[in-house]
XYZ file of C-alpha atoms in Angstrom:
700
model
C -8.731 -17.100 -7.943
C -11.111 -19.974 -8.764
C -12.481 -19.939 -5.218
C -13.235 -16.211 -5.381
C -14.788 -16.529 -8.854
C -16.990 -19.369 -7.641
C -17.889 -17.739 -4.342
C -21.505 -18.800 -3.662
C -22.148 -15.280 -2.327
C -20.805 -13.589 -5.422
C -23.038 -10.847 -6.787
C -24.328 -11.626 -10.269
C -26.716 -8.650 -10.350
C -26.408 -5.113 -9.023
C -28.280 -4.187 -5.846
C -30.241 -1.167 -4.636
C -31.042 -0.302 -1.041
C -34.398 1.394 -0.553
C -35.467 3.975 2.016
C -37.020 1.281 4.235
C -33.699 -0.615 4.323
C -34.720 -3.417 1.996
C -32.311 -4.430 -0.775
C -33.395 -5.589 -4.217
C -31.690 -6.384 -7.502
C -31.572 -3.694 -10.155
C -30.635 -3.741 -13.814
C -27.171 -2.209 -14.283
C -28.420 0.240 -16.909
C -31.205 1.394 -14.598
C -28.695 1.725 -11.756
C -26.481 3.955 -13.903
C -29.505 6.088 -14.818
C -30.410 6.626 -11.162
C -26.839 7.150 -9.927
C -26.063 9.657 -12.685
C -29.223 11.613 -11.873
C -28.417 11.643 -8.159
C -24.815 12.737 -8.732
C -25.976 15.551 -10.998
C -28.383 16.735 -8.304
C -25.689 16.684 -5.607
C -23.158 18.512 -7.781
C -25.729 21.153 -8.689
C -26.598 21.629 -5.009
C -23.248 21.301 -3.229
C -20.606 21.559 -5.947
C -18.213 18.997 -7.469
C -16.176 18.623 -4.257
C -19.175 16.951 -2.650
C -18.405 13.797 -4.680
C -15.423 11.642 -3.632
C -13.984 8.392 -4.947
C -11.970 5.697 -3.193
C -9.863 3.132 -5.082
C -8.999 -0.016 -3.146
C -6.358 -2.613 -3.924
C -8.822 -4.950 -5.644
C -9.289 -2.361 -8.384
C -5.655 -2.749 -9.425
C -5.941 -5.987 -11.473
C -8.100 -4.122 -13.980
C -5.825 -1.711 -15.921
C -8.575 0.617 -17.105
C -10.633 0.852 -13.903
C -8.565 3.293 -11.880
C -7.759 5.407 -14.921
C -11.384 5.727 -15.970
C -12.486 6.401 -12.395
C -9.903 9.158 -12.177
C -10.979 10.509 -15.560
C -14.574 10.609 -14.323
C -13.551 12.632 -11.270
C -11.649 15.055 -13.481
C -14.694 15.195 -15.738
C -16.924 16.406 -12.905
C -14.031 18.634 -11.682
C -13.790 17.076 -8.236
C -10.334 16.811 -6.624
C -11.544 14.232 -4.094
C -9.884 11.093 -5.491
C -8.465 8.830 -2.760
C -6.675 5.477 -2.835
C -5.487 2.778 -0.425
C -1.938 4.030 -0.925
C -2.180 6.707 1.759
C -3.330 4.246 4.443
C -0.525 1.832 3.599
C 2.895 3.110 2.508
C 2.647 6.683 1.182
C 6.149 7.405 2.451
C 7.620 5.674 -0.571
C 6.556 8.428 -2.963
C 7.089 11.187 -0.396
C 10.671 10.027 0.197
C 11.425 9.704 -3.519
C 10.274 13.273 -4.079
C 12.619 14.523 -1.351
C 15.551 12.304 -2.320
C 15.211 12.139 -6.103
C 15.280 9.138 -8.455
C 18.230 7.268 -9.877
C 17.576 7.045 -13.607
C 19.747 3.955 -13.990
C 17.226 1.968 -11.978
C 17.455 -0.702 -9.290
C 20.060 -3.350 -8.691
C 18.831 -6.772 -9.849
C 17.962 -9.035 -6.919
C 19.180 -12.024 -8.922
C 22.724 -10.610 -8.917
C 22.752 -8.908 -5.518
C 25.440 -9.523 -2.893
C 23.297 -8.377 0.044
C 19.714 -7.243 0.575
C 17.938 -5.764 3.565
C 14.211 -5.956 4.317
C 12.576 -3.829 7.022
C 9.154 -4.814 8.346
C 8.137 -6.841 5.311
C 7.591 -10.540 4.663
C 7.630 -11.016 0.874
C 7.527 -14.804 1.091
C 3.885 -14.276 2.124
C 2.960 -10.846 0.760
C 4.640 -11.406 -2.652
C 5.381 -7.712 -2.585
C 8.451 -5.550 -2.090
C 12.049 -6.729 -2.144
C 12.228 -10.330 -3.331
C 10.749 -10.651 -6.866
C 7.130 -11.699 -6.377
C 7.168 -14.392 -9.065
C 7.792 -17.358 -6.729
C 9.693 -15.409 -4.048
C 10.606 -18.536 -2.088
C 12.445 -20.018 -5.063
C 14.089 -16.671 -5.860
C 15.325 -16.286 -2.287
C 16.583 -19.850 -2.098
C 18.586 -19.417 -5.311
C 20.022 -16.096 -4.091
C 21.173 -17.559 -0.771
C 22.694 -20.591 -2.502
C 24.870 -18.340 -4.667
C 26.050 -16.390 -1.618
C 23.708 -13.436 -1.187
C 23.344 -12.294 2.424
C 19.802 -11.426 3.506
C 19.229 -9.049 6.421
C 15.748 -8.763 7.975
C 14.592 -6.250 10.598
C 11.308 -7.451 12.106
C 9.871 -7.893 15.636
C 8.631 -11.258 14.430
C 10.640 -14.196 13.104
C 8.610 -14.267 9.915
C 8.960 -16.823 7.143
C 11.401 -14.446 5.439
C 13.312 -13.597 8.617
C 13.825 -17.313 9.301
C 16.011 -17.491 6.174
C 18.082 -14.395 6.888
C 21.813 -14.344 7.545
C 21.046 -11.705 10.197
C 17.656 -11.162 11.783
C 17.381 -8.104 13.988
C 14.326 -8.573 16.226
C 13.844 -5.127 17.789
C 11.105 -3.429 19.722
C 8.459 -2.278 17.240
C 8.690 1.294 16.000
C 12.485 1.552 16.163
C 13.248 0.961 12.473
C 14.200 4.617 11.971
C 16.539 4.380 14.963
C 18.229 1.274 13.564
C 18.695 2.727 10.071
C 20.118 5.931 11.541
C 22.474 3.789 13.615
C 23.594 1.877 10.535
C 24.237 5.140 8.707
C 26.261 6.322 11.708
C 28.427 3.179 11.665
C 28.924 3.136 7.881
C 29.967 6.789 7.811
C 32.251 6.432 10.857
C 33.940 3.362 9.358
C 34.176 5.041 5.931
C 32.335 2.180 4.273
C 30.357 4.625 2.124
C 31.046 5.207 -1.582
C 32.614 8.658 -1.535
C 33.247 8.765 -5.276
C 29.579 8.064 -6.044
C 28.466 10.709 -3.555
C 30.864 13.338 -4.927
C 29.392 12.946 -8.401
C 25.745 12.249 -7.659
C 24.575 13.485 -4.241
C 24.351 16.495 -1.995
C 23.701 16.828 1.731
C 26.111 14.136 2.938
C 27.690 16.308 5.635
C 24.227 17.256 6.940
C 23.261 13.578 7.065
C 26.459 12.694 8.934
C 25.722 15.336 11.561
C 22.098 14.203 11.864
C 23.015 10.567 12.619
C 25.937 11.405 14.914
C 23.787 10.920 18.014
C 22.618 7.473 16.954
C 25.618 5.651 18.374
C 25.630 1.850 18.422
C 25.205 1.805 22.209
C 22.243 4.213 22.085
C 20.529 2.333 19.250
C 21.083 -1.046 20.888
C 19.519 0.134 24.153
C 16.604 1.908 22.501
C 15.762 -0.861 20.013
C 16.612 -3.667 22.456
C 19.017 -5.430 20.108
C 22.614 -6.608 20.638
C 25.093 -3.848 19.842
C 27.467 -6.224 18.089
C 24.638 -7.538 15.917
C 23.902 -3.981 14.813
C 27.554 -3.509 13.862
C 27.552 -6.812 11.990
C 24.426 -5.726 10.113
C 25.993 -2.444 8.969
C 29.202 -4.230 7.976
C 27.411 -6.945 6.021
C 25.196 -4.529 4.108
C 27.970 -2.064 3.276
C 30.918 -4.371 2.597
C 29.679 -7.809 1.514
C 30.369 -8.067 -2.220
C 31.155 -5.059 -4.344
C 28.283 -2.688 -5.124
C 25.168 -4.826 -5.381
C 22.281 -4.785 -2.924
C 19.434 -2.591 -1.760
C 17.119 -1.971 1.207
C 13.306 -2.084 1.151
C 10.742 -1.358 3.847
C 7.231 -2.775 4.019
C 3.813 -2.157 5.495
C 4.761 -3.262 8.994
C 7.504 -0.662 9.311
C 5.505 2.095 7.599
C 2.555 1.626 9.959
C 4.602 2.464 13.060
C 4.853 6.258 12.562
C 7.691 8.112 10.807
C 7.033 6.101 7.638
C 8.147 8.939 5.361
C 11.405 9.294 7.294
C 11.900 5.538 7.287
C 11.611 5.372 3.504
C 13.898 8.387 3.149
C 16.609 6.733 5.269
C 16.274 3.558 3.179
C 17.054 5.646 0.099
C 19.909 7.421 1.870
C 21.426 4.090 2.905
C 21.193 2.804 -0.650
C 22.727 5.989 -2.044
C 25.648 6.474 0.340
C 26.686 2.888 -0.424
C 26.305 3.549 -4.174
C 23.819 0.717 -4.606
C 22.288 1.739 -7.925
C 22.816 0.371 -11.419
C 25.832 1.893 -13.160
C 26.641 2.689 -16.793
C 27.092 -0.415 -18.926
C 25.034 -2.676 -16.650
C 21.820 -4.333 -17.790
C 18.612 -2.401 -17.135
C 16.797 -4.391 -14.459
C 13.228 -3.519 -15.476
C 13.022 -2.435 -19.110
C 9.577 -1.654 -20.436
C 7.652 -4.010 -22.688
C 4.026 -2.867 -22.988
C 4.999 0.656 -21.988
C 7.157 2.872 -24.218
C 10.898 2.322 -24.303
C 12.969 4.585 -22.088
C 16.669 5.349 -21.858
C 18.137 4.467 -18.484
C 21.036 6.715 -17.530
C 23.574 6.561 -14.724
C 22.510 9.895 -13.298
C 20.012 11.399 -10.851
C 16.644 12.923 -11.431
C 16.622 15.728 -8.849
C 14.129 16.090 -5.984
C 10.755 17.692 -6.665
C 7.735 18.977 -4.764
C 6.110 16.128 -2.860
C 3.417 17.745 -0.706
C 1.820 21.002 0.312
C 0.139 21.699 -3.010
C -3.184 21.167 -4.756
C -6.382 20.557 -2.841
C -6.320 21.458 0.848
C -8.495 19.390 3.117
C -10.581 21.021 5.821
C -9.002 18.968 8.618
C -5.522 18.708 10.154
C -3.909 21.016 7.587
C -3.527 18.168 5.089
C -3.034 18.651 1.351
C -2.667 16.626 -1.794
C 0.697 14.854 -2.171
C 2.633 12.776 -4.683
C 1.201 9.739 -2.862
C -2.364 10.997 -3.305
C -5.018 12.570 -1.127
C -4.935 11.586 2.599
C -7.496 8.783 2.852
C -7.439 8.708 6.665
C -9.074 12.166 6.589
C -11.897 11.230 4.223
C -14.275 10.145 7.009
C -13.777 13.578 8.615
C -14.484 15.278 5.283
C -17.769 13.371 5.168
C -18.750 14.172 8.749
C -17.604 17.810 8.925
C -20.503 20.045 7.961
C -20.126 23.195 5.919
C -18.932 24.209 2.485
C -17.037 21.422 0.771
C -18.604 18.584 2.757
C -18.482 15.232 0.965
C -22.015 13.994 0.306
C -21.383 11.100 -2.091
C -18.733 8.385 -2.217
C -17.968 5.872 -4.958
C -15.760 2.893 -4.014
C -13.887 0.830 -6.607
C -12.492 -2.493 -5.387
C -12.256 -1.246 -1.818
C -13.865 -2.001 1.523
C -13.482 1.054 3.810
C -15.397 -0.556 6.684
C -12.713 -3.251 6.853
C -9.664 -1.293 5.722
C -9.862 2.277 7.000
C -8.611 3.173 10.474
C -11.108 4.150 13.188
C -13.944 1.875 12.138
C -16.571 3.543 14.332
C -15.909 6.932 12.737
C -15.916 5.322 9.287
C -19.260 3.686 10.090
C -20.827 6.993 11.107
C -19.408 8.684 8.029
C -20.673 6.129 5.520
C -24.104 6.047 7.144
C -24.367 9.839 6.890
C -23.720 10.008 3.138
C -26.519 10.988 0.817
C -25.167 8.547 -1.783
C -22.820 5.573 -1.357
C -21.996 3.472 -4.416
C -19.707 0.445 -4.409
C -18.397 -1.698 -7.238
C -18.094 -5.018 -5.473
C -18.204 -8.744 -6.112
C -20.023 -9.502 -2.857
C -21.961 -7.779 -0.093
C -18.893 -6.717 1.855
C -19.172 -4.662 5.040
C -19.134 -1.472 3.000
C -21.567 -2.753 0.387
C -24.040 -3.643 3.133
C -24.279 0.113 3.815
C -24.365 1.187 0.166
C -27.292 2.685 -1.710
C -26.146 0.930 -4.890
C -23.813 -2.040 -5.323
C -22.665 -2.494 -8.906
C -21.772 -6.102 -9.719
C -18.633 -6.133 -11.909
C -17.006 -8.740 -14.070
C -14.011 -10.437 -12.480
C -10.490 -11.088 -13.683
C -11.108 -14.271 -15.657
C -14.041 -12.599 -17.419
C -11.968 -9.629 -18.633
C -8.797 -9.372 -20.702
C -5.615 -8.671 -18.777
C -2.099 -7.447 -19.466
C 1.099 -6.724 -17.554
C 1.409 -2.986 -18.230
C 0.698 -2.227 -14.575
C 3.560 -4.487 -13.491
C 5.904 -2.239 -15.447
C 4.508 0.989 -14.040
C 4.985 -0.102 -10.429
C 8.760 0.390 -10.586
C 8.068 4.131 -10.333
C 6.241 3.470 -7.055
C 9.371 2.378 -5.203
C 12.586 0.425 -5.593
C 12.401 -3.352 -5.365
C 9.066 -3.705 -7.166
C 8.079 -4.991 -10.574
C 9.256 -7.859 -12.749
C 13.074 -7.828 -13.193
C 12.944 -8.664 -16.900
C 11.514 -7.467 -20.212
C 8.418 -9.543 -19.559
C 5.056 -9.076 -21.213
C 1.796 -10.993 -21.223
C -1.686 -10.485 -22.601
C -4.494 -12.844 -21.634
C -7.900 -12.776 -23.332
C -11.118 -13.430 -21.479
C -10.829 -16.945 -20.085
C -14.490 -17.553 -19.226
C -17.829 -15.935 -19.959
C -19.791 -14.333 -17.124
C -22.164 -16.788 -15.413
C -25.347 -17.466 -17.407
C -28.187 -15.111 -16.575
C -25.937 -12.594 -14.845
C -25.929 -8.832 -15.397
C -22.291 -7.773 -14.926
C -20.419 -4.733 -16.184
C -16.722 -3.927 -16.408
C -15.751 -1.224 -13.971
C -14.342 1.199 -16.512
C -17.518 0.903 -18.596
C -19.582 1.833 -15.545
C -17.790 5.188 -15.343
C -18.090 5.744 -19.064
C -21.811 4.964 -18.695
C -22.180 7.617 -15.997
C -20.279 10.131 -18.106
C -22.568 9.582 -21.083
C -25.656 10.091 -18.953
C -24.175 13.232 -17.367
C -23.018 14.550 -20.759
C -19.385 14.666 -19.635
C -16.308 14.605 -21.803
C -13.601 12.380 -20.343
C -9.892 12.595 -21.015
C -8.348 9.204 -20.412
C -4.604 9.597 -19.807
C -2.628 6.371 -20.029
C -0.358 5.077 -17.247
C 2.787 6.846 -18.304
C 0.972 10.152 -18.321
C 0.593 9.747 -14.547
C 3.122 8.558 -11.990
C 5.674 7.426 -14.536
C 5.163 10.360 -16.882
C 7.967 12.359 -15.290
C 10.464 9.802 -16.581
C 8.936 8.842 -19.926
C 10.398 9.981 -23.233
C 7.201 9.437 -25.230
C 4.232 11.756 -24.695
C 1.243 10.213 -22.893
C -1.582 8.695 -24.875
C -4.698 10.756 -24.304
C -8.057 9.286 -25.297
C -11.046 11.576 -25.522
C -14.368 9.935 -24.661
C -17.917 11.236 -24.767
C -21.494 10.029 -25.243
C -20.679 8.831 -28.765
C -17.779 6.600 -27.648
C -18.267 2.888 -28.257
C -15.222 0.857 -27.294
C -14.493 -2.672 -26.091
C -11.867 -3.383 -23.478
C -9.772 -5.142 -26.113
C -9.874 -2.043 -28.311
C -9.055 0.156 -25.340
C -5.992 -1.970 -24.534
C -4.814 -1.625 -28.132
C -4.920 2.141 -27.854
C -3.227 2.085 -24.451
C -0.391 0.055 -25.974
C -0.091 2.106 -29.177
C 3.466 3.219 -28.294
C 4.589 0.087 -26.459
C 8.156 -1.117 -26.864
C 6.933 -4.561 -27.946
C 3.774 -4.395 -30.083
C 0.726 -5.772 -28.321
C 0.124 -8.122 -31.246
C 3.537 -9.719 -30.700
C 2.879 -10.087 -26.965
C -0.437 -11.784 -27.807
C 1.514 -14.449 -29.702
C 2.855 -15.697 -26.360
C -0.271 -16.715 -24.403
C 1.748 -17.706 -21.324
C 3.872 -14.571 -21.430
C 7.413 -14.106 -22.650
C 10.722 -12.541 -21.652
C 11.591 -10.562 -24.755
C 15.079 -10.040 -26.103
C 15.536 -6.403 -25.160
C 19.146 -5.225 -25.246
C 18.867 -2.406 -22.731
C 21.894 -1.229 -20.792
C 22.335 1.786 -18.549
C 23.790 4.661 -20.536
C 26.535 6.991 -19.270
C 25.725 10.212 -17.494
C 24.952 13.200 -19.727
C 28.018 15.392 -20.022
C 26.104 18.480 -18.919
C 24.172 16.822 -16.049
C 24.455 18.736 -12.769
C 21.506 17.106 -10.975
C 22.037 15.548 -7.554
C 20.223 13.194 -5.211
C 19.604 14.766 -1.806
C 20.623 12.794 1.308
C 20.350 15.870 3.536
C 16.724 16.944 3.174
C 16.029 19.531 5.888
C 12.459 18.360 6.587
C 13.448 14.768 7.233
C 16.620 15.527 9.148
C 14.543 17.751 11.449
C 12.128 14.842 11.957
C 15.096 12.591 12.705
C 16.245 15.082 15.345
C 12.782 14.873 16.918
C 13.077 11.077 17.040
C 16.470 11.387 18.766
C 15.046 13.829 21.300
C 12.147 11.548 22.244
C 12.184 10.088 25.741
C 11.798 6.544 24.484
C 11.849 4.989 27.950
C 8.953 7.137 29.151
C 6.987 6.140 26.073
C 7.021 2.529 27.233
C 6.140 3.125 30.847
C 2.343 2.806 30.680
C 1.645 -0.404 32.585
C -1.999 -0.309 31.489
C -0.931 -1.140 27.919
C 2.131 -3.413 28.168
C 2.097 -4.930 24.672
C 2.771 -3.481 21.228
C 0.467 -4.552 18.422
C 1.974 -5.034 14.949
C 0.346 -6.097 11.648
C 1.037 -9.250 9.669
C -0.052 -10.642 6.310
C -2.080 -13.779 5.619
C -0.990 -16.302 3.002
C -4.495 -16.842 1.568
C -6.087 -13.384 1.551
C -5.644 -10.071 -0.223
C -6.854 -7.780 2.547
C -10.564 -8.537 3.132
C -11.125 -10.630 -0.007
C -12.002 -14.260 0.513
C -11.882 -14.317 4.309
C -15.320 -15.959 4.525
C -14.551 -18.737 2.036
C -13.979 -22.085 3.814
C -11.538 -23.285 1.149
C -9.329 -20.266 1.836
C -9.765 -19.726 5.584
C -9.497 -23.490 6.217
C -11.952 -23.421 9.065
C -10.549 -20.288 10.694
C -12.665 -17.320 9.530
C -11.238 -15.098 12.262
C -7.882 -13.353 12.691
C -6.299 -14.372 15.996
C -4.310 -12.107 18.249
C -0.932 -13.854 18.173
C 1.144 -13.756 21.377
C 4.324 -15.445 22.585
C 3.524 -18.590 24.627
C 5.355 -17.239 27.694
C 3.223 -14.079 27.612
C 0.088 -16.191 27.239
C 1.032 -18.238 30.299
C 1.955 -15.153 32.331
C -1.575 -13.835 31.826
C -3.087 -17.133 32.929
C -4.605 -17.646 29.497
C -4.652 -20.511 27.017
C -4.349 -20.554 23.248
C -7.885 -20.493 21.841
C -9.320 -18.318 24.619
C -11.557 -15.374 23.861
C -9.844 -12.144 24.927
C -10.245 -8.386 24.795
C -7.607 -6.291 23.040
C -7.666 -2.693 24.253
C -5.912 0.468 23.142
C -6.437 3.917 24.624
C -8.990 4.471 21.850
C -11.204 1.376 21.813
C -11.551 -2.323 22.643
C -12.176 -5.311 20.395
C -12.778 -9.001 21.144
C -10.475 -11.573 19.582
C -9.312 -15.183 19.707
C -5.912 -15.775 21.308
C -3.274 -17.919 19.597
C 0.229 -18.690 20.858
C 3.096 -17.904 18.462
C 6.748 -18.278 19.479
C 7.980 -16.233 16.502
C 7.080 -13.017 18.337
C 8.924 -11.050 20.970
C 7.331 -11.473 24.395
C 6.240 -7.829 24.465
C 4.617 -7.944 21.022
C 1.251 -9.166 19.725
C 0.271 -9.358 16.062
C -2.956 -9.480 14.049
C -4.012 -9.663 10.404
C -5.909 -6.588 9.227
C -9.162 -6.226 7.220
C -11.171 -8.813 9.165
C -14.219 -8.280 11.364
C -17.838 -7.232 11.080
C -19.719 -4.011 11.677
C -19.279 -2.320 15.077
C -22.628 -3.795 16.157
C -21.505 -7.383 15.468
C -18.755 -7.955 18.015
C -20.502 -11.012 19.419
C -19.766 -12.769 16.133
C -15.982 -12.318 16.200
C -15.345 -16.071 15.935
C -17.403 -16.094 12.729
C -15.810 -13.107 10.962
C -12.809 -11.994 13.014
C -11.723 -8.737 14.595
C -11.417 -5.275 13.096
C -7.966 -4.046 14.177
C -8.582 -0.613 12.683
C -11.096 0.067 15.446
C -8.166 0.466 17.868
C -6.746 3.342 15.786
C -7.801 6.995 16.019
C -7.101 9.061 12.911
C -6.539 12.390 14.642
C -4.090 11.647 17.493
C -0.827 10.100 16.241
C -0.655 10.812 12.528
C 1.829 11.944 9.918
C 1.410 15.681 9.234
C 2.166 15.230 5.518
C 0.130 12.148 4.535
C -2.331 11.947 7.429
C -1.349 8.283 7.924
C -2.210 7.396 11.545
C -0.296 5.011 13.757
C -1.507 1.575 12.660
C 1.422 -0.416 14.027
C 3.379 -0.323 17.274
C 0.046 0.307 19.022
C 0.157 0.160 22.818
C -2.440 -2.428 23.863
C -3.566 -4.592 26.740
C -4.824 -8.153 26.401
C -7.222 -9.501 29.018
C -9.583 -12.415 29.535
C -13.045 -12.178 28.024
C -14.470 -13.127 31.427
C -18.035 -13.813 32.394
C -19.841 -10.546 33.012
C -16.913 -8.545 31.659
C -18.179 -5.409 29.946
C -16.669 -4.829 26.522
C -16.377 -1.097 27.178
C -14.703 -1.368 30.594
C -11.530 0.377 29.387
C -10.553 4.001 28.824
C -12.030 5.334 25.614
C -11.441 8.480 23.599
C -14.001 11.261 23.371
C -14.676 10.283 19.772
C -15.378 6.699 20.822
C -17.665 7.830 23.628
C -19.664 9.943 21.204
C -19.897 6.965 18.871
């Protein structure tokens, strides 16, 4: 955090790009005047749908930013609000909609008997599964008291190295393995029949759907020992009594069938009865959000996709996970009614993060207005018409309300305690700077455009379905004058623990909240669904796939998977020497035996090619990988015209990914893991484009 705050390239004034390509500083008030006028002109000419917004992960530390950005989009009546969620793990919300929620909440990791992680490395990502507040210490304590950790990952990650069982399969076979585990658990009658009888439907359909995923079939397809698969199913289902869960991460979700993967994770948890029961402590009670009553009963499935705004490409619609971000570049490029003409980015860097970088580049260059809220001239900001310089985390107040909301995103997330913290502004903005808080930028636009904004608090959104208190709705217009501190007070007006009391604990506090899971309502007839027809049909398609033929292309013998970096949050900070420690690039990691077989040496410059595109990279040997797997960190690299500088800024992995070939028909998420690639020497005279390319690439 200090390094990013003190970044010598940090923007202290907003920027404007002129018609001749020059960039100058601009007063933030003047920038809002000009942007508001331009947006009004575009809306009058093309309609509200011509304006889109993208929220990246670096907008999340600011509780009001996303909400005010969304309120602005509702104020102009545009449905085109996109987030990073649908290019990461949208299957989590899709699966929950199809399966239903357990209102008693998650099992507490600190008391679990077993836990399974699929394609995630929380010791580095601090994300799903192991509580993110010092995950290494939490995992060590859990193992010392007897918890058994199971990890499924093609790489022996830092987390996998501590597992009781590490399955190291071919990439892309996570669905196969989970289906095989379900097959074994059902055949051995290790499931919790009493829990299923009272709380679930579809069990017989699930049993039939996994019948073909025999241990021998799964072992051959995933290239894992059959006995290890059996041991994994036995350990998860029978070790201990009822405590333990399964979580999947970005790596597994990137490899296609992410929605199905997340659904099978929920099914595995449910058939083993691994949810909190009546009388047990609520794992994540609210603190700065309103109190809720946890009950040992289901919330039934609900509509997850196929409603709301329909995009003009690939038959995609709005979903519970949000609008399909991988289709936004197409919506910008596709001419005709509804074409996106303006894009506003909050805390995001599409040129680094979105798949198919060449298409993204063409799309952003074609916009009539591109506005970013950014702390530096990122790849995307270098293309922007206006770059608004915002305050950063230490210059704004902060609170933990968002950490409570995230439990509705998926199981295994959030702080497992009644924890609350409020932190005032720690430092003033740098002297002489002209910085604005992100939410105030959107309020400033609304005032200039004479809009009335309805600001709906967190629990009126994703968590609203499960809240007992009505959402707090704040009406804002041109007469609104509000500080962030005052806004937080209104957001916390119905909090379980008053904000003033939380303020009395400057380092945060675990409050004495006596919350236990209540018994099932006597008249409750709701059921979780472990036999969803859509997902069981997709599972049948997976079983019918000729998996051997899919691996027979000798031109692309390796499978590329993603991995996280200890020091970076996506593209943030990659250029800072104190964080990259002299390595500003993202290597292509490969097993030493594979490196030697290619006649290469660690440190060589190489070309990584998919059927879609080719990128240059630096090779690095890594014996934690399977020999048929290579891995790279995402969100590095420069513009498509800057490949010669890959040792200075790294490689854009997203360039290898088309958005319209292998993609999920519900979320639009393209294959971003388990990518068939070739690795070759960056030889003298070797042409960068001397590989097969797609038609889209050729046109680019």
